[in-house]
Amino acid sequence: MLPTPRTTHLSFDNVYEPSEDSFLFLDTLAQLSLVSYHNRRFPSTSTPSPLIVEVGTGSGVVLAFATAHAQILFGRGDVCSLGVDVNTFACVGTSETVKGAIRDGQAEDGGRQGQSAGIWLDAVNASLTSCLRPHSVDVLLFNPPYVPSESVPLPSLLSSKEEVLDRHKVFERDSNCLALATDGGADGMEVTSQLLEEVPQVLSDKGVAYVLLCAQNRPEEVKRRIREWGAEWEVETVGDSGKKGGWEKLQIVRIARVVP
């Protein structure tokens, strides 16, 4: 079993704490079927370094896992990883989480440089894929705000920089940061629907996206909509939480361009 990256350095007052959805992502990425899939899709002998991007990194535990174990999960250590989050606290925390996971991995293998970890780039403070070049992403990871809510919160104008804030302002800022990570609007799908619209523009020719959904997001309907994109796209469920009922049942769907 691959170790879970440490997150003890984070304050979960303003960053989403790893939970069942995060750990489902780790378990799914570590499946032997997915490891084989990525090895076939991105062979080290004939394709350039893949770019992995997690949109909405939160604590960074998922991206840190993928980066620290790149050689095992993708069959190559030249994988580059980038994080994107609208929460500035999450961006700072993600960078620390990924760097820590890489250090921990190197310590375990005797300090050998770059034997199993990928190449960490940075965490960018941005909304969804707005900061990414078209057709640049090979693997997109997205654990969205999927909880149904009356509305989707707007990013706070308050930053993570040192500012003199009264207790009320701090609470307001932190509450907004957490709501950004959980509140998905109508059917919990408003943010996810926006991301799905951007997937065809951001994925590379061999690009693949992994998106987490809960039962109330109506995953079968989501997959039907994606199949309507055309014959050049395929979508399937590759991981689920195993629960039999209730909207909290989670699943991860893979959306991929069909490769000839």
PDB file of C-alpha atoms in Angstrom:
ATOM      1  CA  MET A   1       0.000   0.000   0.000  1.00  0.00           C
ATOM      2  CA  LEU A   2       1.355   3.409  -0.966  1.00  0.00           C
ATOM      3  CA  PRO A   3       1.597   5.892   1.934  1.00  0.00           C
ATOM      4  CA  THR A   4      -0.823   8.801   2.179  1.00  0.00           C
ATOM      5  CA  PRO A   5       0.884  12.214   2.117  1.00  0.00           C
ATOM      6  CA  ARG A   6       1.046  14.027   5.450  1.00  0.00           C
ATOM      7  CA  THR A   7      -1.154  17.082   5.998  1.00  0.00           C
ATOM      8  CA  THR A   8      -0.286  17.904   9.619  1.00  0.00           C
ATOM      9  CA  HIS A   9       1.242  21.212   8.540  1.00  0.00           C
ATOM     10  CA  LEU A  10      -2.147  22.552   7.401  1.00  0.00           C
ATOM     11  CA  SER A  11      -4.813  24.548   9.189  1.00  0.00           C
ATOM     12  CA  PHE A  12      -8.205  23.128   8.317  1.00  0.00           C
ATOM     13  CA  ASP A  13      -9.862  26.353   9.403  1.00  0.00           C
ATOM     14  CA  ASN A  14      -9.580  27.554   5.799  1.00  0.00           C
ATOM     15  CA  VAL A  15      -8.491  24.509   3.760  1.00  0.00           C
ATOM     16  CA  TYR A  16     -10.670  21.465   3.003  1.00  0.00           C
ATOM     17  CA  GLU A  17      -9.611  18.556   5.188  1.00  0.00           C
ATOM     18  CA  PRO A  18      -8.994  15.237   3.385  1.00  0.00           C
ATOM     19  CA  SER A  19     -12.089  13.087   3.716  1.00  0.00           C
ATOM     20  CA  GLU A  20     -13.752  10.057   2.149  1.00  0.00           C
ATOM     21  CA  ASP A  21     -13.776  11.664  -1.289  1.00  0.00           C
ATOM     22  CA  SER A  22     -10.044  12.415  -1.127  1.00  0.00           C
ATOM     23  CA  PHE A  23      -9.182   8.875  -0.078  1.00  0.00           C
ATOM     24  CA  LEU A  24     -11.411   7.415  -2.800  1.00  0.00           C
ATOM     25  CA  PHE A  25      -9.291   9.348  -5.280  1.00  0.00           C
ATOM     26  CA  LEU A  26      -6.093   7.865  -3.834  1.00  0.00           C
ATOM     27  CA  ASP A  27      -7.489   4.326  -3.914  1.00  0.00           C
ATOM     28  CA  THR A  28      -8.704   4.783  -7.483  1.00  0.00           C
ATOM     29  CA  LEU A  29      -5.391   6.109  -8.790  1.00  0.00           C
ATOM     30  CA  ALA A  30      -3.599   3.165  -7.174  1.00  0.00           C
ATOM     31  CA  GLN A  31      -5.775   0.506  -8.850  1.00  0.00           C
ATOM     32  CA  LEU A  32      -3.682  -1.850 -10.967  1.00  0.00           C
ATOM     33  CA  SER A  33      -6.123  -1.399 -13.848  1.00  0.00           C
ATOM     34  CA  LEU A  34      -5.507   2.361 -13.863  1.00  0.00           C
ATOM     35  CA  VAL A  35      -1.753   1.930 -13.523  1.00  0.00           C
ATOM     36  CA  SER A  36      -1.785  -0.312 -16.603  1.00  0.00           C
ATOM     37  CA  TYR A  37      -4.069   2.124 -18.418  1.00  0.00           C
ATOM     38  CA  HIS A  38      -1.707   5.054 -17.832  1.00  0.00           C
ATOM     39  CA  ASN A  39       1.331   2.994 -18.809  1.00  0.00           C
ATOM     40  CA  ARG A  40      -0.322   2.164 -22.135  1.00  0.00           C
ATOM     41  CA  ARG A  41      -1.616   5.672 -22.726  1.00  0.00           C
ATOM     42  CA  PHE A  42       1.587   7.522 -21.855  1.00  0.00           C
ATOM     43  CA  PRO A  43       4.484   5.164 -22.725  1.00  0.00           C
ATOM     44  CA  SER A  44       7.815   6.614 -21.667  1.00  0.00           C
ATOM     45  CA  THR A  45       9.471   5.505 -24.898  1.00  0.00           C
ATOM     46  CA  SER A  46       7.282   7.480 -27.282  1.00  0.00           C
ATOM     47  CA  THR A  47       5.473  10.336 -25.515  1.00  0.00           C
ATOM     48  CA  PRO A  48       6.739  13.557 -23.909  1.00  0.00           C
ATOM     49  CA  SER A  49       6.510  14.175 -20.174  1.00  0.00           C
ATOM     50  CA  PRO A  50       2.832  14.079 -19.173  1.00  0.00           C
ATOM     51  CA  LEU A  51       1.328  17.053 -17.350  1.00  0.00           C
ATOM     52  CA  ILE A  52      -0.951  16.224 -14.426  1.00  0.00           C
ATOM     53  CA  VAL A  53      -3.179  19.048 -13.181  1.00  0.00           C
ATOM     54  CA  GLU A  54      -5.459  18.947 -10.184  1.00  0.00           C
ATOM     55  CA  VAL A  55      -8.159  21.591 -10.226  1.00  0.00           C
ATOM     56  CA  GLY A  56      -9.329  22.451  -6.725  1.00  0.00           C
ATOM     57  CA  THR A  57      -6.414  20.970  -4.820  1.00  0.00           C
ATOM     58  CA  GLY A  58      -7.591  21.743  -1.285  1.00  0.00           C
ATOM     59  CA  SER A  59      -5.003  20.173   1.020  1.00  0.00           C
ATOM     60  CA  GLY A  60      -3.021  18.875  -1.947  1.00  0.00           C
ATOM     61  CA  VAL A  61      -3.177  15.276  -0.714  1.00  0.00           C
ATOM     62  CA  VAL A  62      -4.375  13.855  -4.048  1.00  0.00           C
ATOM     63  CA  LEU A  63      -1.846  15.709  -6.189  1.00  0.00           C
ATOM     64  CA  ALA A  64       0.921  14.960  -3.695  1.00  0.00           C
ATOM     65  CA  PHE A  65       0.059  11.256  -3.900  1.00  0.00           C
ATOM     66  CA  ALA A  66       0.151  11.299  -7.703  1.00  0.00           C
ATOM     67  CA  THR A  67       3.410  13.252  -7.786  1.00  0.00           C
ATOM     68  CA  ALA A  68       5.303  11.386  -5.073  1.00  0.00           C
ATOM     69  CA  HIS A  69       4.413   7.993  -6.594  1.00  0.00           C
ATOM     70  CA  ALA A  70       4.611   8.973 -10.268  1.00  0.00           C
ATOM     71  CA  GLN A  71       6.928   6.132 -11.246  1.00  0.00           C
ATOM     72  CA  ILE A  72       4.569   3.567  -9.742  1.00  0.00           C
ATOM     73  CA  LEU A  73       1.284   5.109 -10.866  1.00  0.00           C
ATOM     74  CA  PHE A  74       2.315   6.247 -14.352  1.00  0.00           C
ATOM     75  CA  GLY A  75       5.338   4.113 -15.097  1.00  0.00           C
ATOM     76  CA  ARG A  76       7.660   7.099 -15.425  1.00  0.00           C
ATOM     77  CA  GLY A  77       9.333   9.657 -13.179  1.00  0.00           C
ATOM     78  CA  ASP A  78       9.285  12.578 -15.607  1.00  0.00           C
ATOM     79  CA  VAL A  79       5.625  13.374 -14.917  1.00  0.00           C
ATOM     80  CA  CYS A  80       5.090  17.092 -14.238  1.00  0.00           C
ATOM     81  CA  SER A  81       2.380  18.193 -11.812  1.00  0.00           C
ATOM     82  CA  LEU A  82       0.557  21.483 -11.331  1.00  0.00           C
ATOM     83  CA  GLY A  83      -2.160  22.521  -8.888  1.00  0.00           C
ATOM     84  CA  VAL A  84      -4.936  25.091  -9.329  1.00  0.00           C
ATOM     85  CA  ASP A  85      -7.200  26.437  -6.606  1.00  0.00           C
ATOM     86  CA  VAL A  86      -9.275  29.574  -6.118  1.00  0.00           C
ATOM     87  CA  ASN A  87      -8.346  29.520  -2.406  1.00  0.00           C
ATOM     88  CA  THR A  88      -4.921  31.078  -1.790  1.00  0.00           C
ATOM     89  CA  PHE A  89      -4.515  29.157   1.466  1.00  0.00           C
ATOM     90  CA  ALA A  90      -5.022  25.936  -0.467  1.00  0.00           C
ATOM     91  CA  CYS A  91      -2.361  26.932  -2.997  1.00  0.00           C
ATOM     92  CA  VAL A  92       0.227  27.510  -0.280  1.00  0.00           C
ATOM     93  CA  GLY A  93      -0.780  24.343   1.554  1.00  0.00           C
ATOM     94  CA  THR A  94      -0.735  22.224  -1.596  1.00  0.00           C
ATOM     95  CA  SER A  95       2.817  23.224  -2.403  1.00  0.00           C
ATOM     96  CA  GLU A  96       3.924  22.259   1.104  1.00  0.00           C
ATOM     97  CA  THR A  97       2.045  18.951   0.948  1.00  0.00           C
ATOM     98  CA  VAL A  98       3.546  17.943  -2.407  1.00  0.00           C
ATOM     99  CA  LYS A  99       7.094  18.938  -1.465  1.00  0.00           C
ATOM    100  CA  GLY A 100       6.750  17.086   1.834  1.00  0.00           C
ATOM    101  CA  ALA A 101       5.513  13.922   0.123  1.00  0.00           C
ATOM    102  CA  ILE A 102       8.448  14.007  -2.288  1.00  0.00           C
ATOM    103  CA  ARG A 103      10.901  14.455   0.589  1.00  0.00           C
ATOM    104  CA  ASP A 104       9.313  11.628   2.549  1.00  0.00           C
ATOM    105  CA  GLY A 105       9.540   9.352  -0.482  1.00  0.00           C
ATOM    106  CA  GLN A 106      13.193  10.166  -1.019  1.00  0.00           C
ATOM    107  CA  ALA A 107      13.942   9.500   2.642  1.00  0.00           C
ATOM    108  CA  GLU A 108      12.308   6.084   2.402  1.00  0.00           C
ATOM    109  CA  ASP A 109      14.347   5.067  -0.656  1.00  0.00           C
ATOM    110  CA  GLY A 110      17.631   6.199   0.863  1.00  0.00           C
ATOM    111  CA  GLY A 111      17.691   9.696  -0.576  1.00  0.00           C
ATOM    112  CA  ARG A 112      18.045   8.673  -4.204  1.00  0.00           C
ATOM    113  CA  GLN A 113      17.153  11.745  -6.213  1.00  0.00           C
ATOM    114  CA  GLY A 114      14.096  11.492  -8.414  1.00  0.00           C
ATOM    115  CA  GLN A 115      13.814   7.704  -8.423  1.00  0.00           C
ATOM    116  CA  SER A 116      10.044   7.549  -8.049  1.00  0.00           C
ATOM    117  CA  ALA A 117       8.665  11.079  -7.709  1.00  0.00           C
ATOM    118  CA  GLY A 118       7.492  13.314 -10.512  1.00  0.00           C
ATOM    119  CA  ILE A 119       8.426  16.948 -11.085  1.00  0.00           C
ATOM    120  CA  TRP A 120       6.498  19.462  -9.002  1.00  0.00           C
ATOM    121  CA  LEU A 121       5.835  22.758 -10.804  1.00  0.00           C
ATOM    122  CA  ASP A 122       3.657  24.995  -8.631  1.00  0.00           C
ATOM    123  CA  ALA A 123       0.175  25.757  -7.329  1.00  0.00           C
ATOM    124  CA  VAL A 124      -1.634  28.546  -9.158  1.00  0.00           C
ATOM    125  CA  ASN A 125      -4.340  30.741  -7.647  1.00  0.00           C
ATOM    126  CA  ALA A 126      -7.015  30.665 -10.366  1.00  0.00           C
ATOM    127  CA  SER A 127     -10.540  29.521 -11.168  1.00  0.00           C
ATOM    128  CA  LEU A 128     -10.922  26.096 -12.782  1.00  0.00           C
ATOM    129  CA  THR A 129      -8.864  25.872 -16.007  1.00  0.00           C
ATOM    130  CA  SER A 130      -8.674  29.606 -16.730  1.00  0.00           C
ATOM    131  CA  CYS A 131      -4.878  29.674 -16.273  1.00  0.00           C
ATOM    132  CA  LEU A 132      -4.144  26.684 -18.528  1.00  0.00           C
ATOM    133  CA  ARG A 133      -3.169  26.638 -22.176  1.00  0.00           C
ATOM    134  CA  PRO A 134      -5.526  24.869 -24.590  1.00  0.00           C
ATOM    135  CA  HIS A 135      -4.855  21.140 -25.048  1.00  0.00           C
ATOM    136  CA  SER A 136      -1.992  21.157 -22.544  1.00  0.00           C
ATOM    137  CA  VAL A 137      -3.255  18.767 -19.844  1.00  0.00           C
ATOM    138  CA  ASP A 138      -2.681  15.022 -20.067  1.00  0.00           C
ATOM    139  CA  VAL A 139      -4.285  14.008 -16.758  1.00  0.00           C
ATOM    140  CA  LEU A 140      -6.870  16.241 -15.072  1.00  0.00           C
ATOM    141  CA  LEU A 141      -7.986  15.488 -11.503  1.00  0.00           C
ATOM    142  CA  PHE A 142     -11.099  17.165 -10.102  1.00  0.00           C
ATOM    143  CA  ASN A 143     -12.679  16.603  -6.703  1.00  0.00           C
ATOM    144  CA  PRO A 144     -15.303  19.341  -6.998  1.00  0.00           C
ATOM    145  CA  PRO A 145     -17.607  21.101  -4.572  1.00  0.00           C
ATOM    146  CA  TYR A 146     -20.418  18.569  -5.060  1.00  0.00           C
ATOM    147  CA  VAL A 147     -22.749  19.213  -2.113  1.00  0.00           C
ATOM    148  CA  PRO A 148     -26.127  20.646  -3.241  1.00  0.00           C
ATOM    149  CA  SER A 149     -26.546  24.211  -1.982  1.00  0.00           C
ATOM    150  CA  GLU A 150     -28.678  27.269  -2.599  1.00  0.00           C
ATOM    151  CA  SER A 151     -25.821  29.023  -4.362  1.00  0.00           C
ATOM    152  CA  VAL A 152     -22.149  28.815  -5.239  1.00  0.00           C
ATOM    153  CA  PRO A 153     -20.026  31.133  -3.081  1.00  0.00           C
ATOM    154  CA  LEU A 154     -17.820  33.745  -4.655  1.00  0.00           C
ATOM    155  CA  PRO A 155     -14.100  33.848  -3.807  1.00  0.00           C
ATOM    156  CA  SER A 156     -13.316  36.196  -0.958  1.00  0.00           C
ATOM    157  CA  LEU A 157     -11.416  39.386  -1.695  1.00  0.00           C
ATOM    158  CA  LEU A 158      -9.392  38.758   1.447  1.00  0.00           C
ATOM    159  CA  SER A 159      -6.060  37.100   0.748  1.00  0.00           C
ATOM    160  CA  SER A 160      -3.772  34.758   2.656  1.00  0.00           C
ATOM    161  CA  LYS A 161      -1.207  37.522   3.136  1.00  0.00           C
ATOM    162  CA  GLU A 162      -0.580  38.832   6.598  1.00  0.00           C
ATOM    163  CA  GLU A 163      -3.324  41.328   7.318  1.00  0.00           C
ATOM    164  CA  VAL A 164      -4.728  42.805  10.479  1.00  0.00           C
ATOM    165  CA  LEU A 165      -8.220  41.334  10.659  1.00  0.00           C
ATOM    166  CA  ASP A 166     -10.699  41.312  13.478  1.00  0.00           C
ATOM    167  CA  ARG A 167     -12.146  38.012  14.643  1.00  0.00           C
ATOM    168  CA  HIS A 168     -15.339  38.433  12.630  1.00  0.00           C
ATOM    169  CA  LYS A 169     -13.436  39.071   9.390  1.00  0.00           C
ATOM    170  CA  VAL A 170     -11.219  36.043   9.965  1.00  0.00           C
ATOM    171  CA  PHE A 171     -14.269  33.822  10.561  1.00  0.00           C
ATOM    172  CA  GLU A 172     -15.974  35.238   7.472  1.00  0.00           C
ATOM    173  CA  ARG A 173     -12.890  34.663   5.333  1.00  0.00           C
ATOM    174  CA  ASP A 174     -12.301  31.124   6.573  1.00  0.00           C
ATOM    175  CA  SER A 175     -15.955  30.129   6.232  1.00  0.00           C
ATOM    176  CA  ASN A 176     -15.923  31.337   2.643  1.00  0.00           C
ATOM    177  CA  CYS A 177     -12.791  29.303   1.913  1.00  0.00           C
ATOM    178  CA  LEU A 178     -14.421  26.119   3.182  1.00  0.00           C
ATOM    179  CA  ALA A 179     -17.699  26.808   1.375  1.00  0.00           C
ATOM    180  CA  LEU A 180     -15.796  27.153  -1.898  1.00  0.00           C
ATOM    181  CA  ALA A 181     -14.629  23.571  -1.446  1.00  0.00           C
ATOM    182  CA  THR A 182     -18.034  22.045  -0.662  1.00  0.00           C
ATOM    183  CA  ASP A 183     -20.993  24.056  -1.992  1.00  0.00           C
ATOM    184  CA  GLY A 184     -21.861  23.018  -5.551  1.00  0.00           C
ATOM    185  CA  GLY A 185     -25.122  24.900  -6.132  1.00  0.00           C
ATOM    186  CA  ALA A 186     -28.161  23.252  -7.735  1.00  0.00           C
ATOM    187  CA  ASP A 187     -27.824  19.442  -7.603  1.00  0.00           C
ATOM    188  CA  GLY A 188     -24.235  20.098  -6.516  1.00  0.00           C
ATOM    189  CA  MET A 189     -23.394  20.406 -10.224  1.00  0.00           C
ATOM    190  CA  GLU A 190     -22.922  24.081 -11.048  1.00  0.00           C
ATOM    191  CA  VAL A 191     -19.136  24.110 -10.694  1.00  0.00           C
ATOM    192  CA  THR A 192     -18.725  20.618 -12.142  1.00  0.00           C
ATOM    193  CA  SER A 193     -20.835  21.500 -15.187  1.00  0.00           C
ATOM    194  CA  GLN A 194     -18.631  24.508 -15.839  1.00  0.00           C
ATOM    195  CA  LEU A 195     -15.492  22.368 -15.570  1.00  0.00           C
ATOM    196  CA  LEU A 196     -16.943  19.747 -17.927  1.00  0.00           C
ATOM    197  CA  GLU A 197     -17.537  22.440 -20.544  1.00  0.00           C
ATOM    198  CA  GLU A 198     -13.833  23.270 -20.362  1.00  0.00           C
ATOM    199  CA  VAL A 199     -12.548  19.677 -20.572  1.00  0.00           C
ATOM    200  CA  PRO A 200     -12.506  19.384 -24.409  1.00  0.00           C
ATOM    201  CA  GLN A 201     -10.524  22.617 -24.672  1.00  0.00           C
ATOM    202  CA  VAL A 202      -7.925  21.817 -22.040  1.00  0.00           C
ATOM    203  CA  LEU A 203      -7.154  18.106 -22.534  1.00  0.00           C
ATOM    204  CA  SER A 204      -4.342  17.030 -24.846  1.00  0.00           C
ATOM    205  CA  ASP A 205      -4.795  14.589 -27.732  1.00  0.00           C
ATOM    206  CA  LYS A 206      -4.316  11.718 -25.264  1.00  0.00           C
ATOM    207  CA  GLY A 207      -5.839  13.613 -22.354  1.00  0.00           C
ATOM    208  CA  VAL A 208      -7.920  12.001 -19.643  1.00  0.00           C
ATOM    209  CA  ALA A 209      -9.935  13.570 -16.811  1.00  0.00           C
ATOM    210  CA  TYR A 210     -11.007  12.049 -13.508  1.00  0.00           C
ATOM    211  CA  VAL A 211     -14.036  13.714 -11.919  1.00  0.00           C
ATOM    212  CA  LEU A 212     -15.697  12.795  -8.629  1.00  0.00           C
ATOM    213  CA  LEU A 213     -19.492  12.772  -8.383  1.00  0.00           C
ATOM    214  CA  CYS A 214     -22.001  11.975  -5.650  1.00  0.00           C
ATOM    215  CA  ALA A 215     -25.354  10.266  -6.188  1.00  0.00           C
ATOM    216  CA  GLN A 216     -27.303  13.522  -6.109  1.00  0.00           C
ATOM    217  CA  ASN A 217     -25.169  14.827  -8.977  1.00  0.00           C
ATOM    218  CA  ARG A 218     -26.988  12.240 -11.148  1.00  0.00           C
ATOM    219  CA  PRO A 219     -23.840  10.577 -12.469  1.00  0.00           C
ATOM    220  CA  GLU A 220     -25.621   8.457 -15.084  1.00  0.00           C
ATOM    221  CA  GLU A 221     -27.108  11.598 -16.591  1.00  0.00           C
ATOM    222  CA  VAL A 222     -23.682  13.264 -16.482  1.00  0.00           C
ATOM    223  CA  LYS A 223     -22.137  10.333 -18.352  1.00  0.00           C
ATOM    224  CA  ARG A 224     -24.947  10.424 -20.921  1.00  0.00           C
ATOM    225  CA  ARG A 225     -24.252  14.102 -21.577  1.00  0.00           C
ATOM    226  CA  ILE A 226     -20.557  13.406 -22.071  1.00  0.00           C
ATOM    227  CA  ARG A 227     -21.293  10.609 -24.562  1.00  0.00           C
ATOM    228  CA  GLU A 228     -23.247  13.182 -26.557  1.00  0.00           C
ATOM    229  CA  TRP A 229     -19.965  15.025 -27.161  1.00  0.00           C
ATOM    230  CA  GLY A 230     -19.327  12.532 -29.942  1.00  0.00           C
ATOM    231  CA  ALA A 231     -17.633   9.270 -30.825  1.00  0.00           C
ATOM    232  CA  GLU A 232     -14.197  10.673 -30.036  1.00  0.00           C
ATOM    233  CA  TRP A 233     -15.014  10.610 -26.312  1.00  0.00           C
ATOM    234  CA  GLU A 234     -15.469   7.767 -23.846  1.00  0.00           C
ATOM    235  CA  VAL A 235     -16.598   7.864 -20.219  1.00  0.00           C
ATOM    236  CA  GLU A 236     -16.871   5.217 -17.508  1.00  0.00           C
ATOM    237  CA  THR A 237     -16.932   4.835 -13.741  1.00  0.00           C
ATOM    238  CA  VAL A 238     -13.536   3.674 -12.464  1.00  0.00           C
ATOM    239  CA  GLY A 239     -13.986   3.988  -8.691  1.00  0.00           C
ATOM    240  CA  ASP A 240     -16.792   4.139  -6.151  1.00  0.00           C
ATOM    241  CA  SER A 241     -17.252   4.328  -2.405  1.00  0.00           C
ATOM    242  CA  GLY A 242     -19.246   1.097  -2.256  1.00  0.00           C
ATOM    243  CA  LYS A 243     -22.209   2.568  -0.380  1.00  0.00           C
ATOM    244  CA  LYS A 244     -25.582   1.260  -1.523  1.00  0.00           C
ATOM    245  CA  GLY A 245     -27.837   4.217  -0.821  1.00  0.00           C
ATOM    246  CA  GLY A 246     -28.034   7.883  -0.055  1.00  0.00           C
ATOM    247  CA  TRP A 247     -26.676  10.878  -1.912  1.00  0.00           C
ATOM    248  CA  GLU A 248     -23.290  10.496  -0.226  1.00  0.00           C
ATOM    249  CA  LYS A 249     -22.433   7.499  -2.419  1.00  0.00           C
ATOM    250  CA  LEU A 250     -19.415   8.627  -4.388  1.00  0.00           C
ATOM    251  CA  GLN A 251     -17.931   7.614  -7.690  1.00  0.00           C
ATOM    252  CA  ILE A 252     -15.091   8.729  -9.927  1.00  0.00           C
ATOM    253  CA  VAL A 253     -15.675   8.851 -13.660  1.00  0.00           C
ATOM    254  CA  ARG A 254     -12.962   8.847 -16.283  1.00  0.00           C
ATOM    255  CA  ILE A 255     -13.456  11.010 -19.357  1.00  0.00           C
ATOM    256  CA  ALA A 256     -10.982  10.352 -22.139  1.00  0.00           C
ATOM    257  CA  ARG A 257     -10.350  11.178 -25.731  1.00  0.00           C
ATOM    258  CA  VAL A 258     -10.500   8.037 -27.842  1.00  0.00           C
ATOM    259  CA  VAL A 259      -6.973   7.256 -29.004  1.00  0.00           C
ATOM    260  CA  PRO A 260      -6.747   5.512 -32.407  1.00  0.00           C
TER     261      PRO A 260
END
